[in-house]
Amino acid sequence: MRSGTVWLVVLGLLSWFPLQAQAFRFQDVVEKARASAKSAYEAPATIPDFMANLSYDEYQSIRFDPDQSLWRDAGSRFQVMLIPAGKFYTRPVSLHVVDGEGVQSLPFEKKRFNVSDDALGKRIPADLGYAGLKLTFPFDGPGVANQFLVFAGASYFRGVSKETAFGLSGRGIAVDTGLPSGEEFPDFTEFWLERPAPDSDHMRIYALLDGPSVTGAYQFTVYPGGQTRMDVKARLFFRDSTELLGLAPLTSMFYYGENTPRPLGEWRPQVHDSDGLLIHDEQSGEWLWRPLINPERLATSYHQTGRVGGFGLIQRDTEFRHFEDLEARYERRPSAWVSAGGDWGEGHVVLVEIPTDDETNDNIVAFWSPGRPVNAGTTREFDYSVRFGGPDVADHPGGKVVNTFVGAGDRIGGGDQEGAYRVLVDFAGGALSELGAEAPVVSKVSGGEGVEVLEHFVEWVEPENLWRMSVLARPEPGRALQLRGFLTVDDDVATETWSYSLPTGTGLRKEL
């Protein structure tokens, strides 16, 4: 064979592999979702009852063997660990790999798992199925497989950056969350993992969503690092009308914090994965901070946006001494920020706060909901990104709320007004960083319906190098305390807007 012919053969082979890898596309998932939406919903098959009823320790005894990780032998920076169905994960998913040879399915294999309980190991069905997957990346250096992204359960996923530890979750979609009618939980039923080059800095995953009201196709392009970013394409097809559609939902936990009473018997100062909701409205330019609470009753709030730039659940408190928990390490929990791709139109960022008696329940949900109704037979397309990282993940440029303290307004240090609250809000950063103690910083405060703002003023807190807004406000009997406030300097807005809603029955003051 002549040399020219050899090179033609080599070039042909080199071009064949990329073409084969490109044989599967996001559009293929879109068409599957579109077709599925035209037929009646069929719930996924579930695992045997004994596997669903395993104790926590029994399920944890089924451990994936890291030596069985996908692409480990090839020295890939990205590797995939598999999660067994069982306990919480009762609906197995289908997994496929997309590479130079096309699309291959991943059948369940018991040999991928080590089971410390021999009796349980014998009973695990050979066709049990996988519940999801964990992605790893060498944050800590070559040869180290650090878990940074997990897909498992309904449409949930959890992500971390290099310096954070697992905490809050994202979801593909939320349907009727917080409504009396009850929430619907669509599932990611099928995943396609596009094999990256060994030295790649990103990886792509496709997912098929299915539920009683909606089907969907998702593309996740993942970039792990100091901030882990996921670029998301979502194409949704509605079988049925949806009363409250939640896009790019985030789910977290808030048990108690600096702005709530400490439950009886709790020794830790605070317990939460996130301490606030941050919203950026690009149309108005406003940044809004809403401290989270653990209410006595279900609480849902709607924050209108003309053109949402982003929203997120943030863990601003990152000091160990504010949690004192060596096991949970709440100060290392990640923040998550959703950035809208393009103009999503008018809508609301919805916050759902669910009562909880302990820290084991994710009781906080935040999502964006469109201002237009979602009817059966319609299609929606949304692009966005989700970033997991530290408290500055939103790149918020202005002054920020550092602390919110709330107490009775009729005692020493609080005031002499029965039925009132004393609220202290600390601000720092942005333009405030350049100011001295004598700067003309002014508070702007307003109360919601039935709330009388009795006084408000600003003080410089020299020991902490911050500015404190002090508010005395009294709600009418039976009404929630609803307040908004921010700081200005020479009539220019210097901080984000602090927005607070505290229902009755909190135990912070005597109810009238």
Short mmCIF file of C-alpha atoms in Angstrom, two decimals:
data_model
loop_
_atom_site.label_atom_id
_atom_site.label_comp_id
_atom_site.label_asym_id
_atom_site.label_seq_id
_atom_site.Cartn_x
_atom_site.Cartn_y
_atom_site.Cartn_z
CA MET A 1 0.00 0.00 0.00
CA ARG A 2 1.38 3.41 -0.97
CA SER A 3 2.02 5.98 1.81
CA GLY A 4 -0.65 8.30 0.45
CA THR A 5 -3.19 5.51 0.69
CA VAL A 6 -2.10 4.75 4.27
CA TRP A 7 -2.69 8.35 5.31
CA LEU A 8 -6.11 8.30 3.69
CA VAL A 9 -7.02 5.22 5.72
CA VAL A 10 -5.71 6.79 8.96
CA LEU A 11 -7.57 10.02 8.33
CA GLY A 12 -10.69 8.00 7.59
CA LEU A 13 -10.39 6.19 10.92
CA LEU A 14 -9.75 9.43 12.81
CA SER A 15 -12.83 11.01 11.30
CA TRP A 16 -14.93 7.88 11.94
CA PHE A 17 -14.57 7.95 15.72
CA PRO A 18 -15.84 11.52 16.23
CA LEU A 19 -18.68 10.87 13.79
CA GLN A 20 -19.70 7.78 15.72
CA ALA A 21 -19.50 9.70 19.01
CA GLN A 22 -21.68 12.39 17.47
CA ALA A 23 -24.26 9.83 16.28
CA PHE A 24 -26.28 10.45 19.45
CA ARG A 25 -27.49 14.00 20.01
CA PHE A 26 -29.61 16.01 22.42
CA GLN A 27 -32.25 16.12 19.72
CA ASP A 28 -32.62 12.34 20.05
CA VAL A 29 -33.65 12.79 23.69
CA VAL A 30 -35.96 15.65 22.70
CA GLU A 31 -37.76 13.40 20.23
CA LYS A 32 -38.11 10.64 22.84
CA ALA A 33 -39.65 13.12 25.29
CA ARG A 34 -41.95 14.52 22.61
CA ALA A 35 -43.19 11.05 21.65
CA SER A 36 -43.66 10.02 25.29
CA ALA A 37 -45.83 13.06 25.98
CA LYS A 38 -48.32 11.88 23.34
CA SER A 39 -49.04 8.66 25.23
CA ALA A 40 -50.50 7.98 28.68
CA TYR A 41 -48.10 8.06 31.61
CA GLU A 42 -46.83 4.73 32.89
CA ALA A 43 -45.09 4.73 36.25
CA PRO A 44 -41.59 3.17 36.21
CA ALA A 45 -41.13 -0.34 37.56
CA THR A 46 -40.12 -0.55 41.21
CA ILE A 47 -37.68 -2.79 43.07
CA PRO A 48 -38.73 -5.74 45.29
CA ASP A 49 -40.27 -4.74 48.63
CA PHE A 50 -37.47 -6.21 50.72
CA MET A 51 -34.94 -3.96 48.95
CA ALA A 52 -37.14 -0.90 49.48
CA ASN A 53 -37.51 -1.78 53.17
CA LEU A 54 -33.80 -2.13 53.94
CA SER A 55 -32.59 -0.28 57.01
CA TYR A 56 -30.23 2.62 56.51
CA ASP A 57 -27.25 0.53 57.64
CA GLU A 58 -28.24 -2.40 55.41
CA TYR A 59 -28.43 -0.18 52.36
CA GLN A 60 -25.12 1.48 53.22
CA SER A 61 -23.50 -1.95 53.39
CA ILE A 62 -23.91 -2.20 49.59
CA ARG A 63 -20.87 -0.25 48.41
CA PHE A 64 -19.72 0.40 44.88
CA ASP A 65 -16.20 -0.86 44.19
CA PRO A 66 -14.17 2.18 43.02
CA ASP A 67 -12.05 -0.16 40.87
CA GLN A 68 -15.21 -0.71 38.80
CA SER A 69 -15.57 3.00 37.97
CA LEU A 70 -16.24 3.72 34.31
CA TRP A 71 -13.14 4.89 32.40
CA ARG A 72 -10.81 4.26 35.34
CA ASP A 73 -8.51 1.98 33.35
CA ALA A 74 -8.10 4.65 30.66
CA GLY A 75 -6.86 7.20 33.20
CA SER A 76 -9.73 9.58 32.50
CA ARG A 77 -10.05 12.62 34.77
CA PHE A 78 -13.82 12.04 34.77
CA GLN A 79 -14.98 8.70 36.15
CA VAL A 80 -18.43 7.33 36.97
CA MET A 81 -19.48 5.42 40.08
CA LEU A 82 -22.85 3.65 40.07
CA ILE A 83 -25.53 3.73 42.78
CA PRO A 84 -27.54 0.58 43.61
CA ALA A 85 -31.32 0.75 43.80
CA GLY A 86 -32.70 0.24 47.30
CA LYS A 87 -34.05 2.03 50.40
CA PHE A 88 -35.00 5.56 49.21
CA TYR A 89 -34.31 4.76 45.55
CA THR A 90 -37.11 2.42 44.51
CA ARG A 91 -37.20 3.17 40.75
CA PRO A 92 -34.17 2.02 38.75
CA VAL A 93 -32.94 4.10 35.83
CA SER A 94 -31.49 3.11 32.46
CA LEU A 95 -27.87 4.09 31.85
CA HIS A 96 -26.01 4.31 28.55
CA VAL A 97 -22.52 5.32 27.44
CA VAL A 98 -22.00 7.34 24.26
CA ASP A 99 -18.49 6.98 22.81
CA GLY A 100 -16.57 6.33 19.61
CA GLU A 101 -18.34 3.00 19.19
CA GLY A 102 -21.84 4.46 19.44
CA VAL A 103 -24.33 3.98 22.29
CA GLN A 104 -23.98 1.06 24.71
CA SER A 105 -26.34 0.23 27.55
CA LEU A 106 -24.97 -0.47 31.04
CA PRO A 107 -26.62 -3.60 32.44
CA PHE A 108 -26.73 -4.06 36.22
CA GLU A 109 -23.88 -6.22 37.54
CA LYS A 110 -23.64 -7.33 41.14
CA LYS A 111 -19.87 -7.72 40.82
CA ARG A 112 -19.55 -3.92 40.77
CA PHE A 113 -20.54 -3.83 44.47
CA ASN A 114 -19.04 -5.05 47.72
CA VAL A 115 -21.68 -6.19 50.24
CA SER A 116 -20.49 -6.60 53.83
CA ASP A 117 -23.64 -8.54 54.78
CA ASP A 118 -23.24 -11.95 53.07
CA ALA A 119 -26.89 -12.91 53.57
CA LEU A 120 -28.05 -9.67 51.98
CA GLY A 121 -25.56 -10.07 49.16
CA LYS A 122 -27.12 -13.42 48.20
CA ARG A 123 -30.62 -11.93 48.12
CA ILE A 124 -29.83 -8.92 45.91
CA PRO A 125 -31.46 -9.65 42.53
CA ALA A 126 -29.12 -10.02 39.58
CA ASP A 127 -31.33 -7.57 37.65
CA LEU A 128 -31.85 -5.07 40.50
CA GLY A 129 -30.86 -2.01 38.49
CA TYR A 130 -29.02 1.22 39.19
CA ALA A 131 -30.57 4.15 41.04
CA GLY A 132 -28.24 6.74 39.55
CA LEU A 133 -24.62 7.78 39.26
CA LYS A 134 -21.80 9.73 40.89
CA LEU A 135 -19.24 11.68 38.89
CA THR A 136 -15.69 12.07 40.15
CA PHE A 137 -12.89 14.48 39.23
CA PRO A 138 -9.34 14.83 40.66
CA PHE A 139 -9.81 18.00 42.72
CA ASP A 140 -7.02 16.87 45.05
CA GLY A 141 -4.51 15.94 42.36
CA PRO A 142 -3.82 13.23 39.75
CA GLY A 143 -5.09 9.80 40.65
CA VAL A 144 -7.62 11.10 43.20
CA ALA A 145 -11.31 10.54 42.44
CA ASN A 146 -13.26 13.26 44.29
CA GLN A 147 -17.04 12.94 44.06
CA PHE A 148 -18.55 16.22 42.88
CA LEU A 149 -21.92 15.48 41.24
CA VAL A 150 -24.62 12.92 42.05
CA PHE A 151 -27.83 12.10 40.15
CA ALA A 152 -30.19 9.92 42.20
CA GLY A 153 -33.88 9.91 43.13
CA ALA A 154 -36.72 11.50 41.09
CA SER A 155 -35.04 14.39 39.21
CA TYR A 156 -32.61 15.32 42.00
CA PHE A 157 -28.92 16.09 41.63
CA ARG A 158 -26.33 17.33 44.14
CA GLY A 159 -23.14 19.17 43.31
CA VAL A 160 -20.10 20.60 45.08
CA SER A 161 -17.06 22.66 44.17
CA LYS A 162 -13.47 21.96 45.16
CA GLU A 163 -13.72 23.58 48.62
CA THR A 164 -17.30 22.66 49.60
CA ALA A 165 -19.06 19.54 50.90
CA PHE A 166 -22.39 18.05 49.84
CA GLY A 167 -25.49 19.82 51.09
CA LEU A 168 -28.34 21.28 49.07
CA SER A 169 -29.75 19.72 45.87
CA GLY A 170 -30.99 20.77 42.48
CA ARG A 171 -33.87 19.23 40.58
CA GLY A 172 -34.88 18.94 36.98
CA ILE A 173 -38.35 20.31 37.66
CA ALA A 174 -40.89 21.01 40.43
CA VAL A 175 -44.61 20.48 39.86
CA ASP A 176 -47.22 21.93 42.25
CA THR A 177 -44.72 22.15 45.11
CA GLY A 178 -46.34 23.44 48.29
CA LEU A 179 -49.91 23.33 46.94
CA PRO A 180 -52.75 21.65 48.90
CA SER A 181 -53.34 19.38 45.90
CA GLY A 182 -50.01 17.71 46.56
CA GLU A 183 -46.68 17.69 44.75
CA GLU A 184 -45.84 15.63 41.69
CA PHE A 185 -42.34 14.16 41.42
CA PRO A 186 -41.32 13.40 37.81
CA ASP A 187 -38.33 11.09 37.41
CA PHE A 188 -35.19 11.10 35.36
CA THR A 189 -35.75 7.64 33.89
CA GLU A 190 -32.83 7.36 31.46
CA PHE A 191 -29.31 8.81 31.22
CA TRP A 192 -26.76 8.94 28.43
CA LEU A 193 -23.15 9.62 29.50
CA GLU A 194 -21.00 11.09 26.74
CA ARG A 195 -17.47 9.82 27.28
CA PRO A 196 -15.06 12.78 27.48
CA ALA A 197 -11.47 12.82 26.31
CA PRO A 198 -9.10 11.66 29.09
CA ASP A 199 -7.81 15.20 29.72
CA SER A 200 -11.12 17.03 29.20
CA ASP A 201 -12.21 19.77 31.62
CA HIS A 202 -15.93 19.10 31.06
CA MET A 203 -18.41 16.28 30.55
CA ARG A 204 -21.87 16.03 29.01
CA ILE A 205 -24.88 14.08 30.26
CA TYR A 206 -28.30 13.70 28.66
CA ALA A 207 -31.41 12.77 30.66
CA LEU A 208 -35.01 11.84 29.88
CA LEU A 209 -37.67 13.09 32.33
CA ASP A 210 -41.10 11.50 32.72
CA GLY A 211 -44.03 12.23 35.00
CA PRO A 212 -47.85 12.25 35.01
CA SER A 213 -48.04 15.87 33.77
CA VAL A 214 -44.79 16.42 31.88
CA THR A 215 -41.97 14.81 29.94
CA GLY A 216 -38.65 16.45 29.26
CA ALA A 217 -35.25 16.26 27.63
CA TYR A 218 -32.20 17.63 29.46
CA GLN A 219 -28.61 18.28 28.49
CA PHE A 220 -26.11 18.91 31.30
CA THR A 221 -22.62 20.13 30.40
CA VAL A 222 -20.56 20.00 33.58
CA TYR A 223 -17.40 21.97 34.45
CA PRO A 224 -15.99 21.03 37.91
CA GLY A 225 -13.62 23.35 39.74
CA GLY A 226 -13.41 26.22 42.23
CA GLN A 227 -17.01 26.74 41.18
CA THR A 228 -18.71 23.75 39.59
CA ARG A 229 -20.90 24.91 36.73
CA MET A 230 -23.65 23.03 34.92
CA ASP A 231 -24.97 24.46 31.66
CA VAL A 232 -28.50 23.12 31.23
CA LYS A 233 -30.80 22.83 28.24
CA ALA A 234 -34.37 21.78 29.10
CA ARG A 235 -37.15 21.00 26.62
CA LEU A 236 -40.49 20.28 28.30
CA PHE A 237 -43.67 18.69 26.87
CA PHE A 238 -46.86 18.87 28.94
CA ARG A 239 -49.34 16.01 29.02
CA ASP A 240 -51.55 17.90 31.44
CA SER A 241 -52.04 21.46 32.66
CA THR A 242 -49.87 22.47 35.60
CA GLU A 243 -51.01 24.89 38.29
CA LEU A 244 -47.56 25.77 39.61
CA LEU A 245 -44.57 24.95 37.42
CA GLY A 246 -41.17 25.26 39.07
CA LEU A 247 -38.12 25.68 36.82
CA ALA A 248 -34.53 25.13 37.96
CA PRO A 249 -35.64 24.21 41.51
CA LEU A 250 -33.23 24.12 44.43
CA THR A 251 -33.90 22.17 47.62
CA SER A 252 -32.18 22.71 50.97
CA MET A 253 -32.53 22.49 54.75
CA PHE A 254 -33.05 25.19 57.37
CA TYR A 255 -33.71 23.95 60.91
CA TYR A 256 -32.76 27.04 62.93
CA GLY A 257 -30.36 29.98 62.75
CA GLU A 258 -29.45 33.37 64.16
CA ASN A 259 -32.87 34.82 63.30
CA THR A 260 -34.94 32.07 64.98
CA PRO A 261 -35.20 30.60 68.48
CA ARG A 262 -32.98 27.62 69.26
CA PRO A 263 -35.10 24.46 69.78
CA LEU A 264 -35.24 23.14 73.33
CA GLY A 265 -32.23 20.98 74.13
CA GLU A 266 -30.15 21.95 71.07
CA TRP A 267 -26.57 22.91 71.95
CA ARG A 268 -25.38 23.94 68.48
CA PRO A 269 -25.74 27.68 67.72
CA GLN A 270 -27.19 27.08 64.21
CA VAL A 271 -28.20 24.17 61.97
CA HIS A 272 -28.81 24.79 58.27
CA ASP A 273 -27.51 24.00 54.79
CA SER A 274 -28.57 27.42 53.48
CA ASP A 275 -29.45 30.63 55.32
CA GLY A 276 -31.04 32.76 52.63
CA LEU A 277 -32.61 33.17 49.20
CA LEU A 278 -30.89 35.65 46.87
CA ILE A 279 -32.68 37.05 43.79
CA HIS A 280 -31.45 39.34 41.01
CA ASP A 281 -34.06 41.11 38.88
CA GLU A 282 -32.27 42.40 35.78
CA GLN A 283 -35.18 44.63 34.80
CA SER A 284 -35.17 46.65 38.02
CA GLY A 285 -31.52 46.02 38.86
CA GLU A 286 -32.49 45.01 42.40
CA TRP A 287 -30.70 42.33 44.40
CA LEU A 288 -32.96 40.91 47.13
CA TRP A 289 -31.96 38.84 50.17
CA ARG A 290 -34.58 36.82 52.03
CA PRO A 291 -33.40 35.11 55.25
CA LEU A 292 -34.87 31.62 55.63
CA ILE A 293 -37.03 30.45 58.53
CA ASN A 294 -38.47 27.17 59.78
CA PRO A 295 -42.17 28.07 60.08
CA GLU A 296 -44.84 26.56 62.33
CA ARG A 297 -47.01 26.05 59.24
CA LEU A 298 -46.29 25.71 55.53
CA ALA A 299 -45.28 29.10 54.14
CA THR A 300 -45.09 30.03 50.44
CA SER A 301 -43.91 33.43 49.20
CA TYR A 302 -43.84 34.82 45.66
CA HIS A 303 -41.19 37.34 44.60
CA GLN A 304 -42.14 38.95 41.30
CA THR A 305 -39.42 39.48 38.68
CA GLY A 306 -39.72 41.46 35.47
CA ARG A 307 -36.71 39.67 33.97
CA VAL A 308 -35.00 37.31 36.32
CA GLY A 309 -31.21 37.35 36.03
CA GLY A 310 -30.70 34.68 38.65
CA PHE A 311 -31.64 33.27 42.02
CA GLY A 312 -30.08 30.92 44.49
CA LEU A 313 -30.03 29.37 47.94
CA ILE A 314 -26.92 30.66 49.67
CA GLN A 315 -24.95 29.59 52.74
CA ARG A 316 -23.44 32.94 53.73
CA ASP A 317 -22.40 31.84 57.19
CA THR A 318 -19.14 29.95 56.71
CA GLU A 319 -17.62 30.13 60.22
CA PHE A 320 -17.29 26.88 62.14
CA ARG A 321 -17.88 28.62 65.49
CA HIS A 322 -21.42 29.50 64.35
CA PHE A 323 -22.28 25.79 64.00
CA GLU A 324 -19.78 23.87 66.19
CA ASP A 325 -20.62 20.58 64.40
CA LEU A 326 -17.53 18.49 63.65
CA GLU A 327 -19.55 15.81 61.84
CA ALA A 328 -21.98 17.77 59.66
CA ARG A 329 -19.62 20.71 58.94
CA TYR A 330 -22.47 23.00 57.94
CA GLU A 331 -20.04 25.87 57.36
CA ARG A 332 -18.74 23.96 54.30
CA ARG A 333 -22.12 23.42 52.66
CA PRO A 334 -22.27 24.79 49.10
CA SER A 335 -24.34 27.66 47.78
CA ALA A 336 -26.13 27.27 44.44
CA TRP A 337 -26.89 30.00 41.92
CA VAL A 338 -29.15 29.67 38.88
CA SER A 339 -28.46 32.08 35.98
CA ALA A 340 -31.20 32.40 33.39
CA GLY A 341 -30.13 31.94 29.78
CA GLY A 342 -31.85 34.72 27.86
CA ASP A 343 -35.13 36.40 28.81
CA TRP A 344 -37.48 34.01 30.60
CA GLY A 345 -40.18 36.69 30.70
CA GLU A 346 -42.20 37.85 33.69
CA GLY A 347 -42.67 35.46 36.55
CA HIS A 348 -41.98 34.80 40.21
CA VAL A 349 -39.22 33.28 42.26
CA VAL A 350 -41.20 31.09 44.62
CA LEU A 351 -39.94 30.15 48.09
CA VAL A 352 -41.57 27.24 49.93
CA GLU A 353 -40.68 26.81 53.61
CA ILE A 354 -41.92 23.60 55.22
CA PRO A 355 -42.00 22.99 59.00
CA THR A 356 -39.47 20.47 60.26
CA ASP A 357 -38.65 19.09 63.72
CA ASP A 358 -35.08 18.09 62.88
CA GLU A 359 -32.27 18.50 60.37
CA THR A 360 -32.92 15.33 58.37
CA ASN A 361 -35.59 16.87 56.15
CA ASP A 362 -34.97 19.14 53.18
CA ASN A 363 -37.67 21.66 54.02
CA ILE A 364 -36.74 24.56 51.73
CA VAL A 365 -37.55 24.78 48.00
CA ALA A 366 -36.92 27.72 45.65
CA PHE A 367 -37.72 27.89 41.94
CA TRP A 368 -38.77 30.23 39.16
CA SER A 369 -42.35 30.02 37.93
CA PRO A 370 -43.56 31.64 34.68
CA GLY A 371 -46.22 34.32 34.75
CA ARG A 372 -48.21 32.58 32.01
CA PRO A 373 -50.32 29.45 32.62
CA VAL A 374 -48.93 26.11 31.45
CA ASN A 375 -51.59 24.15 29.58
CA ALA A 376 -51.75 20.57 28.36
CA GLY A 377 -50.19 20.08 24.95
CA THR A 378 -47.79 23.01 25.24
CA THR A 379 -44.01 22.98 24.92
CA ARG A 380 -41.48 25.09 26.83
CA GLU A 381 -37.75 25.58 26.23
CA PHE A 382 -35.37 26.92 28.87
CA ASP A 383 -31.59 27.29 29.02
CA TYR A 384 -29.80 28.15 32.24
CA SER A 385 -26.72 27.41 34.31
CA VAL A 386 -26.35 26.22 37.89
CA ARG A 387 -23.18 27.00 39.82
CA PHE A 388 -22.18 25.31 43.07
CA GLY A 389 -19.58 27.05 45.20
CA GLY A 390 -18.99 29.39 48.12
CA PRO A 391 -21.26 32.25 49.26
CA ASP A 392 -20.00 34.55 46.49
CA VAL A 393 -21.14 32.20 43.74
CA ALA A 394 -23.63 34.81 42.44
CA ASP A 395 -20.94 37.49 41.83
CA HIS A 396 -23.12 40.01 43.65
CA PRO A 397 -21.28 43.38 43.54
CA GLY A 398 -23.08 45.38 46.25
CA GLY A 399 -23.38 45.53 50.01
CA LYS A 400 -24.74 42.32 51.49
CA VAL A 401 -26.72 41.27 54.54
CA VAL A 402 -24.39 39.57 56.99
CA ASN A 403 -26.70 38.91 59.95
CA THR A 404 -30.39 39.11 60.84
CA PHE A 405 -31.31 39.11 64.53
CA VAL A 406 -34.92 39.18 65.75
CA GLY A 407 -36.36 39.56 69.26
CA ALA A 408 -39.13 41.10 71.30
CA GLY A 409 -39.57 44.87 71.09
CA ASP A 410 -40.67 45.37 74.69
CA ARG A 411 -37.62 44.57 76.78
CA ILE A 412 -34.24 46.08 77.64
CA GLY A 413 -32.26 46.56 74.45
CA GLY A 414 -35.30 46.00 72.26
CA GLY A 415 -37.67 48.80 73.18
CA ASP A 416 -40.79 49.45 75.22
CA GLN A 417 -43.50 48.60 72.68
CA GLU A 418 -45.70 45.65 73.59
CA GLY A 419 -46.43 43.38 70.65
CA ALA A 420 -43.50 44.76 68.64
CA TYR A 421 -40.34 43.16 67.28
CA ARG A 422 -36.81 44.51 67.39
CA VAL A 423 -34.97 43.50 64.22
CA LEU A 424 -31.25 44.08 63.64
CA VAL A 425 -29.81 43.67 60.15
CA ASP A 426 -26.05 43.89 59.56
CA PHE A 427 -24.71 44.98 56.14
CA ALA A 428 -21.14 44.88 54.82
CA GLY A 429 -19.22 44.94 51.55
CA GLY A 430 -19.62 46.81 48.30
CA ALA A 431 -19.60 50.62 48.64
CA LEU A 432 -19.84 50.28 52.44
CA SER A 433 -16.28 48.96 52.59
CA GLU A 434 -14.83 52.38 51.76
CA LEU A 435 -16.82 54.34 54.36
CA GLY A 436 -15.78 55.67 57.76
CA ALA A 437 -17.88 55.72 60.90
CA GLU A 438 -19.17 59.24 60.19
CA ALA A 439 -20.46 58.48 56.68
CA PRO A 440 -24.07 59.55 55.88
CA VAL A 441 -25.54 56.04 55.76
CA VAL A 442 -29.34 56.05 55.87
CA SER A 443 -31.85 53.21 56.27
CA LYS A 444 -34.93 52.87 54.10
CA VAL A 445 -37.56 50.59 55.65
CA SER A 446 -41.16 49.74 54.83
CA GLY A 447 -43.67 47.35 56.35
CA GLY A 448 -46.15 45.01 54.70
CA GLU A 449 -49.91 45.16 55.12
CA GLY A 450 -50.87 45.54 58.76
CA VAL A 451 -47.28 46.27 59.91
CA GLU A 452 -46.40 49.55 61.59
CA VAL A 453 -42.75 50.60 61.43
CA LEU A 454 -42.24 52.48 64.70
CA GLU A 455 -38.59 53.46 64.14
CA HIS A 456 -35.48 52.61 62.16
CA PHE A 457 -31.92 53.92 62.19
CA VAL A 458 -28.33 52.93 61.29
CA GLU A 459 -25.30 52.41 63.53
CA TRP A 460 -21.65 51.73 62.75
CA VAL A 461 -20.50 48.50 64.47
CA GLU A 462 -16.80 49.09 64.94
CA PRO A 463 -15.84 45.63 66.35
CA GLU A 464 -17.23 43.88 63.24
CA ASN A 465 -16.51 46.59 60.65
CA LEU A 466 -20.11 46.71 59.40
CA TRP A 467 -23.30 48.80 59.45
CA ARG A 468 -26.35 47.80 61.49
CA MET A 469 -29.91 48.71 60.56
CA SER A 470 -32.15 48.65 63.64
CA VAL A 471 -35.92 48.40 63.17
CA LEU A 472 -38.77 48.44 65.68
CA ALA A 473 -42.01 47.25 64.06
CA ARG A 474 -45.38 46.01 65.24
CA PRO A 475 -47.75 43.84 63.19
CA GLU A 476 -51.47 43.86 63.81
CA PRO A 477 -52.71 40.93 65.94
CA GLY A 478 -52.70 37.72 63.94
CA ARG A 479 -50.61 39.16 61.09
CA ALA A 480 -47.14 38.20 59.98
CA LEU A 481 -44.23 40.61 60.39
CA GLN A 482 -43.31 41.63 56.84
CA LEU A 483 -40.48 44.12 56.31
CA ARG A 484 -38.21 45.41 53.55
CA GLY A 485 -35.14 47.56 53.98
CA PHE A 486 -31.86 48.70 52.46
CA LEU A 487 -29.14 51.29 53.04
CA THR A 488 -28.28 54.38 50.99
CA VAL A 489 -25.29 56.71 50.90
CA ASP A 490 -25.90 60.22 49.53
CA ASP A 491 -29.25 58.97 48.20
CA ASP A 492 -27.56 56.17 46.22
CA VAL A 493 -28.59 52.59 46.97
CA ALA A 494 -25.58 50.92 48.61
CA THR A 495 -26.89 47.45 49.46
CA GLU A 496 -29.17 44.68 48.41
CA THR A 497 -32.76 44.78 49.66
CA TRP A 498 -33.39 42.80 52.83
CA SER A 499 -36.86 41.21 52.74
CA TYR A 500 -38.23 39.40 55.75
CA SER A 501 -41.43 37.55 56.58
CA LEU A 502 -42.02 36.13 60.03
CA PRO A 503 -45.38 34.44 60.71
CA THR A 504 -47.14 34.38 64.05
CA GLY A 505 -46.43 31.70 66.63
CA THR A 506 -42.65 31.90 66.50
CA GLY A 507 -42.17 32.20 70.26
CA LEU A 508 -40.02 35.32 69.86
CA ARG A 509 -42.52 37.59 71.59
CA LYS A 510 -45.84 37.58 73.41
CA GLU A 511 -48.69 37.41 70.92
CA LEU A 512 -51.46 40.01 71.36
#
